[in-house]
Amino acid sequence: MIKILVLGGGYAGLSFIKNLPDEIFKKAQITLINANQFHYHTALLHKVAAGECDKEALFDIKKVIDKRVNFVVDEVAKIEENTVFTKDAKFEFDYLIIALGFEKETFGCDGMENSREITTYAKSLELKNEIYSKFDELADKKRENLDIVICGGGLSGVEFAGALAREGAKYAKDKFDFKKVKITLVEALPQILPMYDEKLHKKASEILQNLGVLVLENSKVVKRTKAGILLENERVLNADVVVWVAGIRGNSVVDNSKFKNHRARLLVDENLKFKDNIYAIGDVAKFKEFAPTAQIACQMGAYLGKNINLLIDGKNAPKFSYQNKGLICSIGKERAVGNIFGQNISGKFAVFMKWLTEKKWDVELEGVGAIFGR
Ligand SMILES: Cc1cc2nc3c(=O)[nH]c(=O)nc-3n(C[C@H](O)[C@H](O)[C@H](O)COP(=O)(O)OP(=O)(O)OC[C@H]3O[C@@H](n4cnc5c(N)ncnc54)[C@H](O)[C@@H]3O)c2cc1C
């Protein structure tokens, strides 16, 4: 039997497995290694960190994948030749699919190594626990105020700021005055959400400000000091909680494996091949100049799953082509802005479309029953 090893059970890894043709199981043993027993819906992690949702973001991997796949919970450390070394064992492979996702990139910004992040379920939960225990200190009058600084006004920063402002205010009701909590969103570029046009920037800023979030654009973070966050314009922000969502890189396993890489991402060709018998998909792959998103991760996984048989047999496989359907940014549970199929959207329609994109993944994993609640 050919050994196909899949590293990472995120959108890319699970899309790969979900799209494998039946014939592949006759000639290959498929093994999936993931750090946790659960898959987390990464695009919902800002909600976990803000206290808007919790277990809804988790899926038991064993229950959503084909029973013929050998599933191993372990942490991958490095890859050498045709062997993957994990914390507890080593695995040989004939074909390797690397789908290990992303990590925080601080670009050397001093003091940010220990900032909070929204990169995994566990780290998002740690952030939520820190914030809510500080909310409780406000309620118990053990502290006077709370300054939360979110560095990075891209999709995850804006989504987190919006969700936290809404959920925090709900939690504070009858417990303490939410005006004691200052949420500041800091962005180095002239505008937040740089992938959208002027109209949507303005709309997103307005919604955030109405939720009580202070938006600072043109404000590059220089470093984190004891006094707080130092900006390039020399302003210093008080910061009890610092969240860094200003950059991502691929996975450190790529560095450990001494592969040629671009910020821990692997450059792949039009069949998503990195080299020889190694493929990379999702955020850990660099395909042309496309930004890493869940959308492209799912499409890469589906493409490779459907075509791996042809690629193994050395037959001509179609080239991967990315269909960008757009991106929607939620700002709290009741507001959203976005662009789909080239059209700007906002209001209830955007909220509905965002819900639909999130549910689409639930349905892919669990079937149509997932629409009616999990
Ligand atoms: C808050 C937030 C909101 C977002 N919203 C959107 C959105 O609305 N739309 C969109 O398209 N994109 C969105 N994104 C981006 C999207 O989540 C990523 O592009 C996507 O998760 C990439 O999928 P992936 O499968 O490559 O990696 P991941 O989803 O990160 O999965 C990687 C998997 O590998 C596992 N893993 C990692 N390291 C190891 C190891 N050493 N050993 C074993 N297993 C390991 C992890 O546990 C995980 O299961 C958002 C991201 C964030 C953080």
XYZ file of C-alpha atoms and ligand atoms in Angstrom:
427
model
C 0.000 0.000 0.000
C 1.155 3.544 -0.783
C 1.492 5.660 2.365
C -0.128 9.112 2.141
C 0.461 11.239 5.205
C -1.616 14.375 5.836
C -0.318 16.868 8.412
C -2.956 19.181 9.907
C -6.710 18.776 10.298
C -7.754 22.344 9.495
C -9.845 23.498 6.512
C -7.190 22.419 4.017
C -6.398 18.999 5.524
C -10.039 18.034 6.076
C -11.106 19.287 2.624
C -8.391 17.067 1.163
C -9.686 14.013 3.024
C -13.353 14.775 2.300
C -12.663 14.909 -1.441
C -10.615 11.726 -1.834
C -12.089 9.354 -4.420
C -13.159 5.931 -3.193
C -10.552 4.148 -5.387
C -7.678 5.727 -3.468
C -8.438 3.596 -0.404
C -7.788 0.441 -2.468
C -4.196 1.391 -3.089
C -3.239 3.794 -0.306
C -3.212 3.955 3.465
C -4.188 7.508 4.438
C -2.982 8.823 7.802
C -3.960 12.202 9.255
C -1.899 13.714 12.078
C -3.366 16.663 13.973
C -2.303 18.314 17.215
C -5.784 17.923 18.716
C -8.622 15.437 18.679
C -10.821 18.341 17.576
C -10.884 20.409 14.420
C -11.587 24.068 15.146
C -13.464 26.359 12.759
C -10.636 28.929 12.634
C -12.784 31.666 11.082
C -14.900 31.595 14.282
C -11.988 31.975 16.715
C -12.557 35.721 17.210
C -16.008 34.762 18.547
C -14.447 32.247 20.948
C -12.005 34.933 22.160
C -14.847 37.442 22.571
C -17.138 35.031 24.419
C -19.703 34.915 21.596
C -19.369 31.184 21.011
C -17.386 28.259 22.327
C -17.953 24.584 21.554
C -19.826 25.440 18.312
C -16.378 26.047 16.810
C -15.237 22.475 17.534
C -15.705 19.223 15.605
C -14.615 15.752 16.701
C -12.331 14.795 13.796
C -12.988 11.045 14.095
C -16.710 11.655 13.604
C -16.351 13.746 10.445
C -13.760 11.814 8.430
C -13.897 8.529 6.539
C -13.426 5.573 8.891
C -10.702 4.192 6.604
C -8.437 7.136 7.451
C -5.982 6.398 10.244
C -6.273 9.414 12.574
C -3.414 10.187 14.972
C -3.409 12.938 17.607
C 0.188 14.115 17.870
C 2.317 17.189 17.336
C 4.524 17.278 14.259
C 8.060 18.502 14.975
C 9.941 18.194 11.675
C 10.203 16.438 8.336
C 13.388 14.781 7.105
C 13.666 12.872 3.830
C 10.621 10.558 3.778
C 9.974 10.660 7.513
C 7.828 12.883 9.708
C 8.985 13.197 13.313
C 6.339 13.955 15.918
C 6.540 14.528 19.660
C 5.913 10.841 20.304
C 6.787 8.864 17.170
C 7.942 8.881 13.567
C 5.981 8.167 10.393
C 7.305 7.209 6.963
C 5.505 8.389 3.843
C 5.421 7.928 0.093
C 3.414 11.148 -0.359
C 3.149 14.000 2.113
C 0.418 16.653 2.266
C 1.420 19.551 4.524
C -1.638 21.461 5.780
C -0.330 22.849 9.072
C -1.844 26.330 8.820
C -0.510 29.558 10.267
C 1.149 31.111 13.315
C 1.549 34.638 14.661
C 4.109 36.878 12.881
C 5.293 39.867 14.931
C 7.774 41.167 12.313
C 10.260 41.628 15.166
C 8.036 44.167 16.958
C 9.645 44.419 20.375
C 7.686 42.936 23.284
C 4.965 41.367 21.133
C 6.218 37.769 21.447
C 4.101 37.384 24.583
C 1.049 39.261 23.373
C -2.260 37.416 23.151
C -3.254 35.899 19.825
C -6.238 34.414 17.992
C -4.477 31.632 16.127
C -5.752 28.420 17.754
C -8.780 27.425 19.815
C -6.644 27.089 22.971
C -5.040 30.515 22.544
C -8.395 32.150 21.795
C -9.836 30.627 24.958
C -6.852 31.888 27.006
C -7.536 35.395 25.693
C -11.226 35.145 26.545
C -10.426 33.908 30.062
C -8.012 36.770 30.684
C -10.480 39.407 29.515
C -13.479 37.993 31.374
C -11.526 37.588 34.613
C -10.619 41.278 34.301
C -14.311 42.067 33.666
C -15.046 40.268 36.944
C -12.422 42.397 38.710
C -14.289 45.472 37.456
C -17.550 44.023 38.752
C -15.945 43.285 42.139
C -14.406 46.774 42.189
C -10.920 45.245 42.304
C -9.920 47.439 39.372
C -10.983 50.881 38.147
C -10.752 50.428 34.398
C -9.524 48.124 31.653
C -7.576 48.977 28.499
C -7.597 46.423 25.701
C -5.427 47.157 22.673
C -5.901 45.163 19.476
C -2.944 45.547 17.104
C -3.990 45.009 13.485
C -7.061 46.302 11.665
C -7.395 43.464 9.161
C -10.253 40.971 9.089
C -9.544 39.184 12.378
C -8.769 42.415 14.296
C -11.984 44.109 13.176
C -14.087 40.978 13.738
C -12.639 40.534 17.232
C -13.047 44.217 18.180
C -16.696 44.197 17.060
C -17.550 40.917 18.772
C -15.813 41.901 22.020
C -17.491 45.321 22.178
C -20.913 43.714 21.771
C -20.424 40.674 24.004
C -18.541 42.669 26.653
C -21.345 45.234 26.928
C -23.885 42.408 27.272
C -21.834 40.764 30.035
C -21.296 44.064 31.876
C -25.026 44.880 32.043
C -26.081 45.063 35.724
C -22.502 44.169 36.782
C -20.395 47.246 35.966
C -20.313 50.301 33.726
C -18.902 49.122 30.380
C -17.529 52.648 29.788
C -14.715 51.561 32.108
C -13.513 49.251 29.332
C -11.594 50.928 26.526
C -11.128 48.857 23.373
C -8.635 50.379 20.930
C -8.021 49.003 17.447
C -4.669 50.113 16.035
C -3.826 49.946 12.330
C -0.548 51.007 10.667
C -2.132 51.646 7.250
C -4.285 54.702 6.475
C -7.417 52.529 6.723
C -8.647 49.383 8.437
C -9.732 46.445 6.221
C -7.357 47.325 3.355
C -8.895 44.698 1.039
C -12.114 46.731 0.778
C -12.877 50.067 -0.900
C -13.344 53.497 0.695
C -17.095 53.037 1.259
C -16.660 49.840 3.262
C -13.717 51.233 5.276
C -15.907 54.115 6.363
C -18.878 51.906 7.150
C -16.779 49.470 9.206
C -15.179 52.357 11.136
C -18.576 53.878 11.882
C -19.994 50.574 13.128
C -16.975 50.028 15.381
C -17.180 53.553 16.770
C -20.904 53.111 17.472
C -19.993 50.008 19.442
C -17.557 52.147 21.460
C -14.307 50.964 19.832
C -11.604 53.601 19.342
C -10.119 53.139 15.856
C -6.596 54.511 15.341
C -5.455 54.393 11.715
C -2.025 55.516 10.423
C -0.724 54.276 13.769
C 2.150 51.839 13.499
C 2.999 49.954 16.687
C 6.705 50.328 17.498
C 6.984 48.296 20.689
C 5.353 47.149 23.873
C 6.865 48.649 26.994
C 5.938 48.526 30.681
C 4.049 51.786 30.159
C 1.964 50.359 27.325
C 2.060 50.370 23.544
C 4.363 52.869 21.857
C 3.174 54.089 18.453
C 5.390 55.525 15.708
C 3.794 58.950 16.259
C 5.152 58.720 19.846
C 1.730 58.312 21.399
C 1.659 55.749 24.222
C -1.476 53.665 24.806
C -2.258 52.141 28.197
C -2.676 48.414 27.734
C -3.804 45.826 30.281
C -4.468 43.288 27.534
C -2.593 43.312 24.224
C -3.811 41.258 21.277
C -1.597 40.892 18.205
C -3.493 40.202 14.979
C -1.238 42.254 12.722
C 0.468 39.429 10.892
C 0.673 35.733 10.232
C 3.286 33.346 8.877
C 3.197 29.680 7.918
C 4.121 26.926 10.381
C 7.393 26.574 12.325
C 7.573 22.892 11.292
C 8.619 24.291 7.898
C 11.542 26.150 9.521
C 12.482 23.089 11.596
C 12.532 20.957 8.445
C 14.981 23.348 6.792
C 12.799 23.700 3.691
C 13.321 26.727 1.488
C 10.453 28.984 2.531
C 8.795 32.396 2.574
C 7.973 33.266 6.198
C 7.470 29.570 6.934
C 5.253 29.116 3.856
C 6.104 26.742 1.002
C 5.998 27.948 -2.574
C 3.864 25.495 -4.569
C 3.348 24.958 -8.297
C 0.043 24.747 -10.165
C -0.554 21.207 -8.886
C 0.170 22.466 -5.331
C 3.389 20.477 -5.276
C 6.263 21.846 -3.182
C 8.843 19.299 -4.322
C 9.119 15.635 -5.327
C 6.477 13.782 -3.299
C 5.562 16.713 -1.019
C 2.482 18.917 -1.475
C 1.390 21.937 0.593
C -2.127 23.363 0.949
C -3.838 26.108 2.965
C -2.053 28.907 4.826
C 1.246 27.012 4.922
C 1.336 27.095 1.099
C 2.257 30.112 -0.968
C 0.379 29.954 -4.263
C 1.018 32.948 -6.514
C 0.205 36.166 -4.635
C -3.135 35.060 -3.179
C -3.766 36.028 0.440
C -4.201 33.044 2.764
C -7.880 32.540 3.614
C -10.165 29.689 4.639
C -11.730 29.949 1.202
C -8.537 29.204 -0.721
C -7.504 26.592 1.892
C -10.757 24.657 1.266
C -10.390 24.935 -2.510
C -6.771 23.747 -2.379
C -7.707 20.775 -0.195
C -10.638 19.815 -2.440
C -8.529 20.142 -5.601
C -5.712 17.985 -4.254
C -8.062 15.366 -2.795
C -9.843 14.965 -6.140
C -6.609 14.822 -8.143
C -4.108 13.008 -5.920
C -4.817 9.718 -7.675
C -3.847 11.185 -11.063
C -0.787 12.904 -9.615
C 0.434 9.690 -7.960
C -0.035 7.802 -11.237
C 1.982 10.481 -13.058
C -1.027 11.340 -15.233
C -1.956 14.839 -16.357
C -4.048 16.556 -13.711
C -5.846 19.874 -14.291
C -4.086 22.901 -12.797
C -5.374 24.429 -9.585
C -7.245 27.668 -10.165
C -8.632 29.760 -7.331
C -12.194 31.093 -7.529
C -12.366 34.090 -5.203
C -16.008 34.512 -4.237
C -15.341 37.431 -1.889
C -14.918 38.049 1.810
C -17.329 39.195 4.517
C -16.304 40.790 7.811
C -18.671 40.526 10.768
C -18.611 43.382 13.287
C -20.492 42.004 16.265
C -23.381 39.604 15.823
C -25.706 42.067 14.119
C -23.512 43.931 11.651
C -21.258 42.975 8.739
C -19.666 44.461 5.631
C -18.161 42.684 2.675
C -17.709 42.171 -1.000
C -19.060 39.125 -2.806
C -18.716 38.469 -6.518
C -17.423 42.044 -6.881
C -20.415 43.670 -5.123
C -20.213 45.566 -1.834
C -22.704 44.338 0.747
C -23.649 45.404 4.262
C -26.582 45.301 6.690
C -28.758 42.248 7.297
C -27.914 40.729 3.917
C -24.190 40.741 4.776
C -24.940 39.217 8.197
C -26.980 36.475 6.511
C -24.303 35.773 3.886
C -21.639 35.556 6.597
C -23.793 33.071 8.515
C -24.260 31.078 5.306
C -20.504 30.863 4.618
C -19.902 29.676 8.178
C -22.699 27.095 7.970
C -21.442 25.844 4.602
C -18.374 24.453 6.347
C -20.469 22.859 9.121
C -22.542 21.153 6.417
C -19.447 19.945 4.570
C -18.242 18.316 7.761
C -21.458 17.022 9.305
C -24.123 17.075 6.594
C -27.286 19.201 6.244
C -28.393 18.513 9.822
C -25.721 21.012 10.926
C -27.854 23.906 9.574
C -30.401 23.368 12.321
C -27.908 23.696 15.148
C -25.012 21.747 16.554
C -10.313 35.283 13.662
C -10.150 34.833 12.243
C -11.182 35.024 11.338
C -11.038 34.603 10.018
N -12.076 34.786 9.151
C -11.975 34.326 7.885
C -13.071 34.456 6.976
O -14.119 35.003 7.321
N -12.918 33.966 5.729
C -11.762 33.352 5.317
O -11.696 32.907 4.161
N -10.700 33.235 6.146
C -10.778 33.695 7.416
N -9.717 33.565 8.270
C -8.471 32.929 7.791
C -8.595 31.406 7.884
O -9.031 31.022 9.153
C -7.287 30.703 7.535
O -6.879 31.127 6.269
C -7.505 29.187 7.561
O -7.703 28.760 8.887
C -6.372 28.392 6.933
O -6.725 27.040 6.950
P -5.613 25.895 7.114
O -6.315 24.592 7.005
O -4.479 26.174 6.214
O -5.030 26.101 8.583
P -5.702 25.975 10.022
O -7.138 26.263 9.978
O -4.841 26.823 10.900
O -5.472 24.449 10.413
C -4.187 23.944 10.699
C -4.332 22.665 11.487
O -3.027 22.124 11.713
C -2.878 21.762 13.077
N -1.465 21.912 13.436
C -0.721 23.037 13.439
N 0.545 22.770 13.811
C 0.593 21.441 14.052
C 1.630 20.547 14.444
N 2.878 20.973 14.682
N 1.332 19.233 14.572
C 0.078 18.769 14.330
N -0.930 19.570 13.949
C -0.679 20.882 13.815
C -3.778 22.735 13.830
O -4.140 22.204 15.096
C -4.959 22.850 12.868
O -5.884 21.823 13.105
C -9.830 33.981 9.597
C -8.792 33.785 10.518
C -8.946 34.198 11.825
C -7.829 33.958 12.812
